[in-house]
Coordinates of C-alpha atoms and ligand atoms in Angstrom, one line a residue:
M1 CA 183.3 100.0 127.3
G2 CA 186.3 100.3 129.6
D3 CA 185.5 103.1 132.0
E4 CA 183.1 101.6 134.4
N5 CA 182.2 105.0 136.0
K6 CA 181.3 106.6 132.7
V7 CA 177.7 108.0 132.8
L8 CA 175.7 106.5 130.0
F9 CA 172.2 107.6 130.9
Q10 CA 170.7 110.1 133.4
I11 CA 167.4 108.9 134.7
T12 CA 164.7 111.5 135.4
E13 CA 161.1 111.1 136.4
A14 CA 160.1 111.3 132.8
N15 CA 161.9 108.0 132.2
L16 CA 159.7 106.1 134.6
D17 CA 156.9 103.9 133.3
T18 CA 158.2 104.2 129.7
G19 CA 159.1 100.5 129.4
L20 CA 162.8 101.2 130.0
R21 CA 162.8 103.1 126.7
G22 CA 166.3 104.1 125.7
M23 CA 167.9 103.0 129.0
P24 CA 170.9 100.8 128.4
V25 CA 170.8 97.9 130.9
S26 CA 173.2 95.4 129.4
T27 CA 175.9 94.7 126.9
V28 CA 175.4 92.4 123.9
F29 CA 177.7 90.6 121.4
T30 CA 175.4 89.3 118.8
S31 CA 173.7 92.3 117.2
E32 CA 173.0 96.0 117.2
V33 CA 170.1 98.2 116.1
D34 CA 171.2 101.5 114.8
P35 CA 168.3 104.0 114.7
Q36 CA 169.2 105.0 111.1
D37 CA 171.0 102.0 109.6
G38 CA 169.0 99.3 111.3
L39 CA 170.1 95.9 112.3
H40 CA 173.6 94.5 112.2
Y41 CA 174.7 91.0 113.2
V42 CA 178.1 91.1 114.8
G43 CA 178.8 94.3 112.8
Y44 CA 177.5 93.1 109.4
P45 CA 174.5 95.1 108.0
I46 CA 171.5 92.8 107.8
A47 CA 170.8 93.5 104.1
D48 CA 174.3 92.1 103.3
L49 CA 173.4 88.8 105.2
A50 CA 169.9 88.3 103.8
D51 CA 171.0 85.6 101.3
L52 CA 173.4 83.8 103.7
D53 CA 172.9 80.2 104.5
P54 CA 170.7 80.3 107.7
E55 CA 173.1 77.9 109.3
A56 CA 176.0 80.3 108.6
A57 CA 174.0 83.1 110.2
I58 CA 173.3 81.0 113.3
F59 CA 177.0 80.2 113.5
L60 CA 177.8 83.9 113.3
L61 CA 175.5 84.7 116.3
F62 CA 176.9 81.8 118.4
H63 CA 180.6 82.2 117.4
K64 CA 180.8 86.0 116.5
H65 CA 182.5 85.3 113.2
L66 CA 181.4 84.0 109.8
P67 CA 182.2 80.3 109.4
S68 CA 184.9 79.0 106.9
E69 CA 183.6 76.4 104.5
A70 CA 184.9 73.6 106.8
E71 CA 183.4 75.2 109.9
L72 CA 180.1 75.5 108.2
A73 CA 180.1 71.9 107.1
D74 CA 180.9 70.8 110.7
F75 CA 178.2 73.1 112.1
K76 CA 175.6 71.8 109.7
A77 CA 176.5 68.2 110.6
D78 CA 176.2 69.1 114.3
L79 CA 172.7 70.6 113.8
V80 CA 171.7 67.4 111.9
R81 CA 172.9 65.3 114.8
R82 CA 170.9 67.4 117.3
S83 CA 167.7 67.5 115.2
K84 CA 165.9 64.4 116.4
V85 CA 162.8 65.5 118.4
D86 CA 161.6 63.2 121.2
P87 CA 158.4 61.6 119.7
R88 CA 156.7 62.2 123.1
V89 CA 157.0 65.9 122.5
V90 CA 155.2 65.7 119.1
A91 CA 152.5 63.5 120.7
L92 CA 151.9 66.1 123.4
I93 CA 151.8 68.9 120.9
T94 CA 149.3 67.2 118.7
A95 CA 147.0 66.6 121.7
L96 CA 146.7 70.4 122.4
P97 CA 143.3 72.1 122.0
P98 CA 142.7 73.7 118.6
E99 CA 141.2 76.7 120.4
G100 CA 144.8 77.6 121.5
H101 CA 146.7 80.1 119.4
P102 CA 149.7 78.6 117.5
M103 CA 152.0 80.7 119.8
E104 CA 150.3 79.1 122.8
W105 CA 151.1 75.8 121.2
M106 CA 154.7 76.9 120.7
I107 CA 155.1 78.0 124.3
A108 CA 153.7 74.6 125.4
A109 CA 156.0 72.8 123.0
L110 CA 159.1 74.4 124.5
N111 CA 158.0 73.6 128.0
F112 CA 157.2 69.9 127.0
A113 CA 160.6 69.7 125.3
G114 CA 162.3 71.1 128.4
M115 CA 160.6 68.6 130.7
L116 CA 161.7 65.7 128.5
C117 CA 165.0 66.7 126.8
K118 CA 166.9 69.4 128.7
T119 CA 170.5 68.8 129.6
G120 CA 170.8 71.9 131.9
D121 CA 173.8 73.1 129.8
Y122 CA 172.8 76.4 128.2
R123 CA 174.9 76.0 125.1
E124 CA 173.8 72.4 124.5
D125 CA 170.2 73.1 125.1
G126 CA 170.3 76.3 122.9
L127 CA 171.8 74.5 119.9
N128 CA 169.4 71.6 120.4
V129 CA 166.4 74.0 120.4
V130 CA 167.7 75.6 117.2
A131 CA 168.1 72.2 115.5
Q132 CA 164.7 70.9 116.7
M133 CA 162.6 74.0 116.2
P134 CA 161.8 73.3 112.5
E135 CA 160.2 69.9 113.4
L136 CA 158.4 71.4 116.4
V137 CA 156.9 74.2 114.3
A138 CA 156.0 71.8 111.5
A139 CA 154.2 69.6 114.1
I140 CA 152.3 72.7 115.4
Y141 CA 151.3 73.6 111.8
R142 CA 150.2 70.2 110.7
G143 CA 148.6 69.2 114.0
R144 CA 146.6 72.3 114.4
S145 CA 145.6 73.0 110.8
G146 CA 144.6 69.4 110.1
W147 CA 147.0 69.0 107.2
G148 CA 147.6 65.4 108.3
A149 CA 150.2 63.3 110.1
P150 CA 153.7 64.7 110.7
I151 CA 156.1 64.3 107.7
Q152 CA 159.3 62.4 108.4
S153 CA 162.2 64.8 109.1
E154 CA 165.1 64.7 106.6
P155 CA 167.6 67.0 108.3
E156 CA 170.4 66.5 105.7
R157 CA 168.4 68.7 103.4
G158 CA 169.3 71.7 105.4
L159 CA 167.5 73.5 108.3
I160 CA 165.0 75.5 106.2
E161 CA 164.8 73.0 103.3
N162 CA 163.8 70.3 105.8
F163 CA 161.3 72.7 107.4
V164 CA 159.5 73.3 104.2
H165 CA 159.6 69.6 103.4
M166 CA 158.1 68.7 106.8
M167 CA 155.5 71.5 106.5
G168 CA 154.1 69.9 103.3
V169 CA 152.1 73.1 102.6
P170 CA 149.1 72.1 100.4
G171 CA 149.4 73.9 97.0
A172 CA 152.7 75.7 97.7
D173 CA 155.7 75.8 95.4
P174 CA 158.4 74.3 97.7
A175 CA 161.3 76.1 95.8
K176 CA 159.6 79.5 96.2
L177 CA 158.6 78.9 99.8
T178 CA 162.2 77.7 100.6
R179 CA 163.7 80.9 99.1
L180 CA 161.3 83.0 101.1
M181 CA 161.7 81.1 104.4
R182 CA 165.5 81.2 104.2
V183 CA 165.5 85.0 103.9
F184 CA 162.7 85.3 106.5
Y185 CA 164.7 83.2 109.0
V186 CA 167.9 85.2 108.6
L187 CA 166.1 88.5 108.9
H188 CA 164.2 87.5 112.1
M189 CA 166.9 85.8 114.1
D190 CA 168.0 88.6 116.4
H191 CA 167.4 92.3 117.1
G192 CA 169.7 93.6 119.8
G193 CA 169.2 92.8 123.5
G194 CA 166.5 95.2 124.5
N195 CA 163.5 93.9 122.4
L196 CA 160.8 92.5 124.6
S197 CA 161.1 88.8 123.9
T198 CA 164.9 88.8 124.1
F199 CA 164.9 90.9 127.2
V200 CA 162.4 88.6 128.9
G201 CA 164.2 85.4 127.9
K202 CA 167.5 86.7 129.3
A203 CA 165.8 88.0 132.5
V204 CA 164.3 84.6 133.2
A205 CA 167.6 82.8 132.5
S206 CA 169.4 85.3 134.9
G207 CA 167.5 83.5 137.7
K208 CA 169.2 80.3 136.3
S209 CA 166.0 78.9 134.9
D210 CA 167.0 76.5 132.1
M211 CA 167.1 77.4 128.4
Y212 CA 163.7 75.8 127.5
A213 CA 161.8 77.6 130.3
S214 CA 163.6 80.9 129.3
L215 CA 162.7 80.5 125.7
G216 CA 159.1 79.6 126.6
A217 CA 158.9 82.9 128.5
S218 CA 160.5 84.9 125.7
M219 CA 157.9 83.4 123.2
A220 CA 155.1 84.6 125.5
G221 CA 156.6 88.1 125.1
L222 CA 156.8 87.6 121.3
Y223 CA 153.1 86.6 121.3
G224 CA 151.9 90.2 122.0
P225 CA 150.3 92.1 119.1
L226 CA 152.6 95.1 119.5
H227 CA 155.7 92.8 119.3
G228 CA 155.9 89.5 117.2
R229 CA 152.1 89.1 116.6
A230 CA 152.2 92.3 114.7
N231 CA 153.0 90.3 111.6
Q232 CA 149.7 88.5 111.9
E233 CA 147.9 91.8 112.7
C234 CA 149.6 93.4 109.8
L235 CA 148.2 91.0 107.2
N236 CA 144.7 91.3 108.8
F237 CA 145.2 95.1 108.6
L238 CA 145.9 94.8 104.8
D239 CA 143.0 92.5 104.4
T240 CA 140.7 94.9 106.3
C241 CA 141.9 97.7 104.1
G242 CA 140.5 95.8 101.2
T243 CA 141.6 98.0 98.3
N244 CA 144.7 98.8 96.2
D245 CA 143.5 102.2 95.2
P246 CA 146.0 104.6 96.7
D247 CA 143.5 107.3 97.7
A248 CA 141.2 104.7 99.3
V249 CA 144.2 103.1 101.1
E250 CA 145.1 106.6 102.5
A251 CA 141.5 107.2 103.6
F252 CA 141.5 103.8 105.4
V253 CA 144.8 104.7 107.2
R254 CA 143.3 108.1 108.2
S255 CA 140.1 106.4 109.6
E256 CA 142.1 103.9 111.6
M257 CA 144.3 106.6 113.1
A258 CA 141.1 108.7 113.9
A259 CA 139.7 105.6 115.7
G260 CA 142.8 105.3 117.8
R261 CA 143.9 102.0 116.2
S262 CA 147.5 101.0 115.3
I263 CA 148.8 101.3 111.7
Y264 CA 150.3 97.8 111.7
G265 CA 153.7 97.4 110.1
F266 CA 154.8 101.0 110.8
G267 CA 156.7 102.6 113.6
H268 CA 159.4 101.3 115.9
A269 CA 160.7 101.9 119.4
V270 CA 164.3 102.3 118.3
L271 CA 164.4 102.7 114.5
R272 CA 164.0 106.2 113.0
A273 CA 164.1 105.2 109.3
E274 CA 162.6 102.4 107.2
D275 CA 163.7 99.0 108.6
P276 CA 166.3 97.5 106.1
R277 CA 164.6 94.2 106.8
A278 CA 161.4 95.7 105.2
G279 CA 163.5 96.9 102.2
V280 CA 164.9 93.4 101.7
Q281 CA 161.4 91.9 101.7
Y282 CA 160.0 94.5 99.4
N283 CA 162.7 93.5 96.9
L284 CA 162.1 89.8 97.5
G285 CA 158.4 90.3 96.8
R286 CA 159.3 91.9 93.4
E287 CA 161.2 88.7 92.7
L288 CA 158.8 86.1 94.1
C289 CA 155.3 87.5 93.7
P290 CA 155.3 90.8 91.8
D291 CA 151.7 90.4 90.6
S292 CA 150.2 89.3 94.0
E293 CA 147.3 91.6 94.9
I294 CA 148.2 91.7 98.6
F295 CA 151.9 92.4 97.9
Q296 CA 150.8 95.3 95.6
R297 CA 148.7 96.6 98.5
A298 CA 151.7 96.4 100.9
L299 CA 153.6 98.6 98.3
V300 CA 150.7 101.2 98.2
M301 CA 150.6 101.1 102.0
R302 CA 154.4 101.8 102.2
E303 CA 153.7 105.1 100.4
R304 CA 150.4 106.2 101.9
A305 CA 150.7 105.1 105.5
V306 CA 154.1 106.9 105.8
K307 CA 152.5 110.0 104.4
V308 CA 149.7 109.9 107.0
L309 CA 151.9 108.9 110.0
K310 CA 154.3 111.8 109.2
E311 CA 151.5 114.2 109.9
S312 CA 151.1 112.9 113.5
P313 CA 153.5 114.8 115.7
K314 CA 153.6 112.0 118.4
V315 CA 154.7 109.2 116.1
K316 CA 158.5 109.1 116.2
N317 CA 159.0 106.8 113.3
P318 CA 156.4 106.7 110.5
Y319 CA 158.3 104.2 108.4
P320 CA 157.7 100.5 107.6
N321 CA 159.1 97.9 110.1
V322 CA 159.9 94.3 109.6
D323 CA 156.3 93.2 109.7
A324 CA 155.0 95.6 107.0
V325 CA 155.4 93.2 104.2
S326 CA 156.3 89.7 105.5
G327 CA 152.7 88.5 105.8
S328 CA 151.9 89.4 102.2
L329 CA 154.9 87.5 101.0
L330 CA 154.0 84.4 103.2
Q331 CA 150.5 84.5 101.9
A332 CA 151.6 84.8 98.2
C333 CA 153.9 81.9 98.7
G334 CA 151.2 79.5 100.1
L335 CA 151.2 80.2 103.9
T336 CA 147.8 81.8 103.9
D337 CA 146.7 81.6 107.5
A338 CA 148.1 84.7 109.3
E339 CA 147.5 83.2 112.8
Y340 CA 150.7 81.1 112.3
Y341 CA 153.0 84.0 111.3
T342 CA 154.3 84.7 114.8
V343 CA 155.3 81.1 115.1
L344 CA 157.5 81.5 112.0
F345 CA 159.0 84.6 113.6
G346 CA 159.6 82.6 116.8
L347 CA 161.2 79.7 114.9
A348 CA 163.9 82.2 113.8
R349 CA 164.1 84.4 116.9
C350 CA 164.8 81.4 119.2
S351 CA 168.3 81.2 117.6
G352 CA 169.2 84.8 118.5
I353 CA 167.8 84.6 122.0
S354 CA 169.6 81.3 122.6
A355 CA 172.9 82.8 121.5
Q356 CA 172.3 85.8 123.8
I357 CA 171.3 83.7 126.7
V358 CA 174.5 81.6 126.2
D359 CA 176.6 84.8 126.3
E360 CA 174.8 86.2 129.4
R361 CA 175.1 82.9 131.3
L362 CA 178.5 81.6 130.2
V363 CA 180.6 84.5 128.8
H364 CA 179.8 87.8 130.5
R365 CA 181.7 88.9 133.6
G366 CA 184.6 86.6 132.8
G367 CA 182.3 83.5 132.6
K368 CA 180.5 84.2 135.8
G369 CA 177.5 85.4 134.0
V370 CA 175.2 88.4 134.3
A371 CA 173.7 88.8 137.8
I372 CA 170.1 88.0 138.4
Y373 CA 167.9 90.9 136.9
R374 CA 166.6 93.1 139.6
P375 CA 165.8 96.7 138.5
D376 CA 164.6 99.1 141.1
D377 CA 161.2 100.8 141.3
I378 CA 159.7 103.8 143.1
P379 CA 156.7 103.3 145.4
V380 CA 153.8 105.7 144.9
N381 CA 150.9 106.4 147.2
Q382 CA 152.2 103.9 149.8
P383 CA 152.9 105.9 153.0
H384 CA 154.2 103.5 155.7
R385 CA 151.4 102.7 158.2
R386 CA 150.5 100.1 160.8
L387 CA 147.5 97.9 161.3
Q388 CA 145.3 99.0 164.3
A389 CA 146.3 97.1 167.4
Ligands
LIG401 N1 150.1 103.4 114.5 C1 149.4 104.2 115.4 N2 150.0 104.8 116.4 C2 151.4 104.8 116.5 C3 152.1 104.0 115.6 C4 151.5 103.3 114.6 N3 152.1 102.6 113.7 N4 153.4 104.2 115.9 C5 153.5 104.9 117.0 N5 152.2 105.3 117.4 C6 151.8 106.1 118.5 C7 152.1 105.3 119.8 O1 151.0 104.4 120.1 C8 152.2 106.4 120.8 O2 151.0 106.9 121.2 P1 150.6 107.4 122.7 O3 151.6 108.4 123.0 O4 149.2 107.9 122.5 O5 150.8 106.1 123.5 C9 153.0 107.5 120.0 O6 152.6 107.2 118.6 C10 154.4 107.5 120.2 O7 154.9 106.2 119.9 P2 156.5 106.0 119.5 O8 157.3 106.5 120.5 O9 156.7 106.5 118.1 O10 156.5 104.4 119.4 P3 156.6 103.4 120.6 O11 158.0 103.1 120.9 O12 155.7 103.8 121.7 O13 155.9 102.1 119.9 C11 155.5 100.4 118.3 C12 156.5 101.3 118.9 C13 156.1 99.5 117.3 C14 154.7 99.6 119.4 C15 154.4 101.3 117.5 O14 155.1 102.0 116.5 C16 153.2 100.6 117.0 O15 152.3 100.3 117.7 N6 153.3 100.1 115.7 C17 152.2 99.3 115.1 C18 152.4 97.9 115.5 C19 153.6 97.2 114.8 O16 153.8 97.3 113.6 N7 154.5 96.6 115.6 C20 155.6 95.8 115.1 C21 156.9 96.3 115.7 C22 158.1 95.5 115.3 C23 158.1 94.2 116.1 O17 158.4 94.2 117.3 N8 157.8 93.1 115.5

């Protein structure tokens, strides 16, 4: 940055109706997606951060540097202080209809929490959401899946340790699930400023809507099957495939392509190589569930889907994205219902979106904040005319 007249992008007619693909519209301090090297948080490659304390990664996105030991201890204590969820929010959540998708519950939960708990200060509300999200998501899981009454929060355990404790997943090994969820959380927190959910959240906040309403809107974006809900669709895709035989997997991919359906877990709007977050999760699967049938299938798919997608000239990136394997790991570690996977994505993503909204509202333009979003459009087939007198 520095030369405000520098031309960054020339818009032609071919750029219209492409979902703003490739057009830079804002600056961002938290993360970057390099088409080849993938995601970086404040300059650090995501694979290097995968084993970080989730709280340290949140600190990084909010403060733009890694915490010292003392800073991390203070930050963890601050999140513990902020973690108490208003019981009225939990009561409202548990009264929601089971017909609703868990993401619809999550969007409702954020709106309920906003009505009852918002301070109106973006930073305060953002950190409060980050601290309270584990209890909200555990309430959604337990309330909707009939696992029983909410389990008392013990926030001193740590953000994810407490989350796994409050989930009380029947039959799961808590140590394994904690290891998986810590990495899952760090990998899913942020992905630049142009992804749909982040973009939408920042756009809503630019009209000075509060943090909770903005995050509710961003979670509505994440709910779409081409965006966050792809992790649910991806496990369904592996289930539907139904075989681990490489040739049969390849035949399945070919038939899905021929039918005009998506090959879930592959492709990306920005990345042009395998997503390093997928690489981290393939390695984690080898550690946590090497013999799981569904994980083995994800490994076969990694090879054969890429082969088939490479043959299609229109597909710009045939490689695995973040969702290619996450569902099979969650399933192998006890979270068997794919319908909830996007909520787990949202749990993590709210931290990155909050950090970006705080920057856009309180830091950009010398603290004045980014102006209200108002892109232009081109009217088509609308000649000016008058009603008959
Ligand atoms: N399966 C089938 N077709 C695919 C494909 C895939 N995995 N990836 C791309 N294509 C198709 C597109 O639909 C498009 O077809 P069209 O020209 O007929 O409309 C064409 O190839 C060109 O697409 P692209 O420029 O390579 O990708 P994109 O930016 O339009 O779309 C994405 C990106 C992710 C929506 C697409 O790759 C896709 O649908 N993937 C499967 C769903 C998925 O895994 N989503 C998760 C993404 C990560 C996330 O947000 N969580």
